[in-house]
Coordinates of C-alpha atoms in Angstrom, one line a residue:
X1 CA 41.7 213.1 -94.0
X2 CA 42.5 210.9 -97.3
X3 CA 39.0 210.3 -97.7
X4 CA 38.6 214.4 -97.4
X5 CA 41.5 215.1 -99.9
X6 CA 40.0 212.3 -102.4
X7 CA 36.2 214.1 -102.3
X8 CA 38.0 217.8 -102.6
X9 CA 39.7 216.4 -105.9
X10 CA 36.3 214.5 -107.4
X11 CA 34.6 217.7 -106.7
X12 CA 37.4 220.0 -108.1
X13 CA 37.7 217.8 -111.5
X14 CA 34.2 218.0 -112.0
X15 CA 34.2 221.8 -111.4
X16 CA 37.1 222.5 -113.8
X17 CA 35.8 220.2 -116.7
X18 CA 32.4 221.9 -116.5
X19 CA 34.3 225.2 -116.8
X20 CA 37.0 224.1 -119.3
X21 CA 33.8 223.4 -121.6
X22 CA 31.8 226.2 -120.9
X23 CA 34.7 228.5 -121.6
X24 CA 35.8 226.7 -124.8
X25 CA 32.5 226.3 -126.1
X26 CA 31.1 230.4 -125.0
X27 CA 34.7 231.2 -126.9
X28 CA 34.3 229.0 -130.0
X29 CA 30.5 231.0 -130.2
X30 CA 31.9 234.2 -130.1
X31 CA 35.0 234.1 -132.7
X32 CA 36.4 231.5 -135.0
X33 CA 37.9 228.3 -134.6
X34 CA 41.3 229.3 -136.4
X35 CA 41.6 232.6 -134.6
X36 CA 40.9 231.2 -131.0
X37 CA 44.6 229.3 -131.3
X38 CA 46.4 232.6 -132.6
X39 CA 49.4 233.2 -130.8
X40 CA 48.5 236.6 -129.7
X41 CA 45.1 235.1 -128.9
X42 CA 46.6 232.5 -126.9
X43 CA 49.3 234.8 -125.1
X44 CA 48.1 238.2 -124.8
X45 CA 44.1 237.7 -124.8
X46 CA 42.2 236.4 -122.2
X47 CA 39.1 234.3 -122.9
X48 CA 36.0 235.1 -120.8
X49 CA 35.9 233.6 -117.2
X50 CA 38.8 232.3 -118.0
X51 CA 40.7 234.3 -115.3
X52 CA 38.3 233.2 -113.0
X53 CA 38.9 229.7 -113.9
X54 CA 42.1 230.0 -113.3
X55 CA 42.1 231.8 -109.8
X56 CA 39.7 228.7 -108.9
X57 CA 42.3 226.2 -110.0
X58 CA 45.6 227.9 -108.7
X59 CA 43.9 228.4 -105.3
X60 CA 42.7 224.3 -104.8
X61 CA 45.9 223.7 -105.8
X62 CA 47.9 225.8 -103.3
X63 CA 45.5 224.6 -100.8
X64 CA 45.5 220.6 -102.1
X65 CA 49.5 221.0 -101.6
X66 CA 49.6 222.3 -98.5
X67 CA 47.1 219.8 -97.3
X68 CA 48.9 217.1 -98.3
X69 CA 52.1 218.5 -96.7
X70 CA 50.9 218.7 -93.8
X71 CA 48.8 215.8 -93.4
X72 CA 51.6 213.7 -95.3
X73 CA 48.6 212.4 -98.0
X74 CA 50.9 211.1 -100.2
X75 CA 53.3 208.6 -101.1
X76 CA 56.8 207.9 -102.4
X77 CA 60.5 209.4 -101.8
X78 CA 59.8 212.0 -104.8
X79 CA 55.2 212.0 -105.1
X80 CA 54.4 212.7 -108.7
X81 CA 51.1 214.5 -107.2
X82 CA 53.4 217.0 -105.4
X83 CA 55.3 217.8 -108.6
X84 CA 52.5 218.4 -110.6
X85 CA 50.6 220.7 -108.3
X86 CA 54.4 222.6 -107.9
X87 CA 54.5 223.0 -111.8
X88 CA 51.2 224.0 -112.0
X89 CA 51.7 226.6 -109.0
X90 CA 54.5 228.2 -110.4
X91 CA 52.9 228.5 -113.9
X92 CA 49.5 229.6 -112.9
X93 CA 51.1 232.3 -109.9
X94 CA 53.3 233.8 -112.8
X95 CA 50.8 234.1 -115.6
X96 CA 48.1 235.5 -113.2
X97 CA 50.1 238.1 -111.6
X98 CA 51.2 239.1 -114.9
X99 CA 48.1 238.4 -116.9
X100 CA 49.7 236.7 -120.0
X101 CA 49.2 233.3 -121.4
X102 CA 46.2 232.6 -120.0
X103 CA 44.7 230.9 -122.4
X104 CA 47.4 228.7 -122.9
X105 CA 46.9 227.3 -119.2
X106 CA 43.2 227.2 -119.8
X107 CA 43.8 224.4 -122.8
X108 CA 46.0 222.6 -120.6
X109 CA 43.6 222.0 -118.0
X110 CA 41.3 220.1 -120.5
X111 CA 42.9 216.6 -118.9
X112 CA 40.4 217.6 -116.1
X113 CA 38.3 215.7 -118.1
X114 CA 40.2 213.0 -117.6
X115 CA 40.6 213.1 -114.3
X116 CA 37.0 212.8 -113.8
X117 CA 37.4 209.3 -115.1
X118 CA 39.8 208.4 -112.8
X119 CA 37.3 209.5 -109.8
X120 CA 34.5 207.4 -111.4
X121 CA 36.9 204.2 -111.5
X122 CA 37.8 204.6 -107.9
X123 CA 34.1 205.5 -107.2
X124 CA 33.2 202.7 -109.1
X125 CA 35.8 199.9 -107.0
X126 CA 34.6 201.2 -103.8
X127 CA 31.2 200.3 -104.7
X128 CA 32.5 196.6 -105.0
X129 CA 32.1 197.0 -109.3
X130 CA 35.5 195.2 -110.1
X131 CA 35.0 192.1 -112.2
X132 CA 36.4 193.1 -115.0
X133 CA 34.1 191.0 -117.7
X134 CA 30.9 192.9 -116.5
X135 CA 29.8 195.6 -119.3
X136 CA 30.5 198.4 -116.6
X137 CA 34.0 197.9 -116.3
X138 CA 35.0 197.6 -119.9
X139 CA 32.9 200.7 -120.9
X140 CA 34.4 202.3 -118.1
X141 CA 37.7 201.1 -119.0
X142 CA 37.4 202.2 -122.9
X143 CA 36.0 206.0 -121.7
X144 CA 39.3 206.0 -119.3
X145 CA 41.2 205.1 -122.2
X146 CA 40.0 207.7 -125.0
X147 CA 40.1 210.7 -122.7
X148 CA 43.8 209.6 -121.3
X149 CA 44.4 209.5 -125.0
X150 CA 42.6 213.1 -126.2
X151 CA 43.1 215.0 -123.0
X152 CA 46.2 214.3 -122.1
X153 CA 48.5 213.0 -124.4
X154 CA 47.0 214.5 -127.7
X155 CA 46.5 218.1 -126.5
X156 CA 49.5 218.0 -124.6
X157 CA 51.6 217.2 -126.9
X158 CA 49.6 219.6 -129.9
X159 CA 50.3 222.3 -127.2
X160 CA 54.0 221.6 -126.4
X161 CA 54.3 221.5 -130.3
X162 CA 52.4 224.9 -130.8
X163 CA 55.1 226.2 -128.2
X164 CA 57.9 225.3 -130.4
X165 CA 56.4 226.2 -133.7
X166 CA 55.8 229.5 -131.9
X167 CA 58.9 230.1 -130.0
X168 CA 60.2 232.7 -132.3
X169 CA 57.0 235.1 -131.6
X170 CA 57.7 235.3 -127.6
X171 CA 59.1 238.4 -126.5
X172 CA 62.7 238.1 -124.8
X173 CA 62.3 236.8 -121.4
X174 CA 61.0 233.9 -118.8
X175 CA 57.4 233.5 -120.5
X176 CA 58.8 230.8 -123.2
X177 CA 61.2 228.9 -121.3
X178 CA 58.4 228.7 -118.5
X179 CA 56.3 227.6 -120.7
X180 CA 58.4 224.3 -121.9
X181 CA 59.3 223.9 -118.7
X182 CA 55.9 223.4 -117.6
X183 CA 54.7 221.4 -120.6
X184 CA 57.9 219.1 -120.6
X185 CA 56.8 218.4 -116.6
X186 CA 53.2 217.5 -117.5
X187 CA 54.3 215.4 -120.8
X188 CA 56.9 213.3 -118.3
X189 CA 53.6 213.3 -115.4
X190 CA 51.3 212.3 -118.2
X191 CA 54.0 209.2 -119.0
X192 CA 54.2 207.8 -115.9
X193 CA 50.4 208.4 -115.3
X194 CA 49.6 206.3 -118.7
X195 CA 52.2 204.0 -117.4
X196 CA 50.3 203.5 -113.9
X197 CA 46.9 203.1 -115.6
X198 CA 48.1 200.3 -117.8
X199 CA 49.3 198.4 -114.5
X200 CA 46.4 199.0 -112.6
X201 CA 44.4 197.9 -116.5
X202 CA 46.5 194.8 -115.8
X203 CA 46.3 194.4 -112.2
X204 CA 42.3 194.4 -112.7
X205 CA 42.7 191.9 -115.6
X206 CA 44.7 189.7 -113.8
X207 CA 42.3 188.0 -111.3
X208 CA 39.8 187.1 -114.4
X209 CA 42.7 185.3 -115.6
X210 CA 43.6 183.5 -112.8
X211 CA 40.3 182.4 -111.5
X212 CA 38.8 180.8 -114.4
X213 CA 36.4 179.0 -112.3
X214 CA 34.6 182.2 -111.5
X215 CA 33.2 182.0 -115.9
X216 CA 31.8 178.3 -115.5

């Protein structure tokens, strides 16, 4: 079943980026750069397919939850990868039923990219590709790195700060504090995802340095 889950998600992150892009890209073609990250654009419009894009995601989330559920595919007392897809659930559900902030979602879901990297590096170690001198693994390593960096942190942060500079343009009720809510959960999920990374960096570093024998 993990094996299963693991292939949904590589598929999934592939799916999403591709869309992300498209979206971004068709949007970027059709209006300006400056006017795509108005507040009413971001809040009241919704880009095309992006709806769609979003359906897609809340529904392999709902499903990727309650797969894990009730398979138990997970681990820990409190599993980071349940949180996540319960923020996500609850901010998706909301803004599709009520067809607002779409477009805010639909930038936050550019770490997908990311999260394609992470597929190839496990792709790459069950293929037996783990000494970490070869050119494979340090290119792969330095891509990991830069769209961690961009995707996540960057244009999470650039969002949760558009959120604030904004705040005083919301209308009166549970879209804003929803909105931080969700974007302070992803911040602290992007921490302790940056945070695992750099240990398993480490952990893969490690042997090289132990084993010097293996470079003679």
């Amino acid at each position: 079943m993990k094996s299963g889950a693991a292939s949904r998600r590589r598929v999934k992150s592939v799916l999403t980026s591709l869309m992300m892009v498209f979206i971004l890209l068709n949007q970027w073609s059709l209006t300006s750069f400056k006017r795509m990250f108005e507040h009413k654009e971001l809040v009241e419009g919704t880009w095309p397919w992006a709806y769609q894009a979003l359906c897609f995601s809340c529904g392999y989330f709902a499903y990727d939850q309650q797969d894990m559920l009730q398979y138990r595919l997970y681990s820990g007392f409190i599993p980071s990868i349940l949180i996540h897809h319960l923020v996500l659930l609850i901010c998706f559900t909301l803004a599709l039923y009520r067809r607002i902030t779409i477009n805010y979602l639909i930038l936050t879901l550019i770490c997908e990219l990311h999260s394609v990297f992470l597929h190839v590096r496990k792709l790459r170690r069950m293929a037996g590709v783990r000494d970490a001198e070869s050119r494979v693994v340090k290119v792969e390593w330095i891509l990991n790195w830069i769209m961690f960096v961009f995707t996540r942190l960057v244009s999470h942060i650039l969002i949760t700060g558009k959120l604030i500079k904004d705040a005083s343009k919301f209308e009166k009720g549970i879209e804003w504090p929803l909105a931080m809510l969700g974007m302070a959960g992803m911040n602290l999920l992007n921490a302790f995802l940056g945070i695992d990374l750099f240990n398993a960096f480490k952990k893969e570093k490690k042997p090289q340095q132990n084993n010097p024998k293996r470079h003679e």
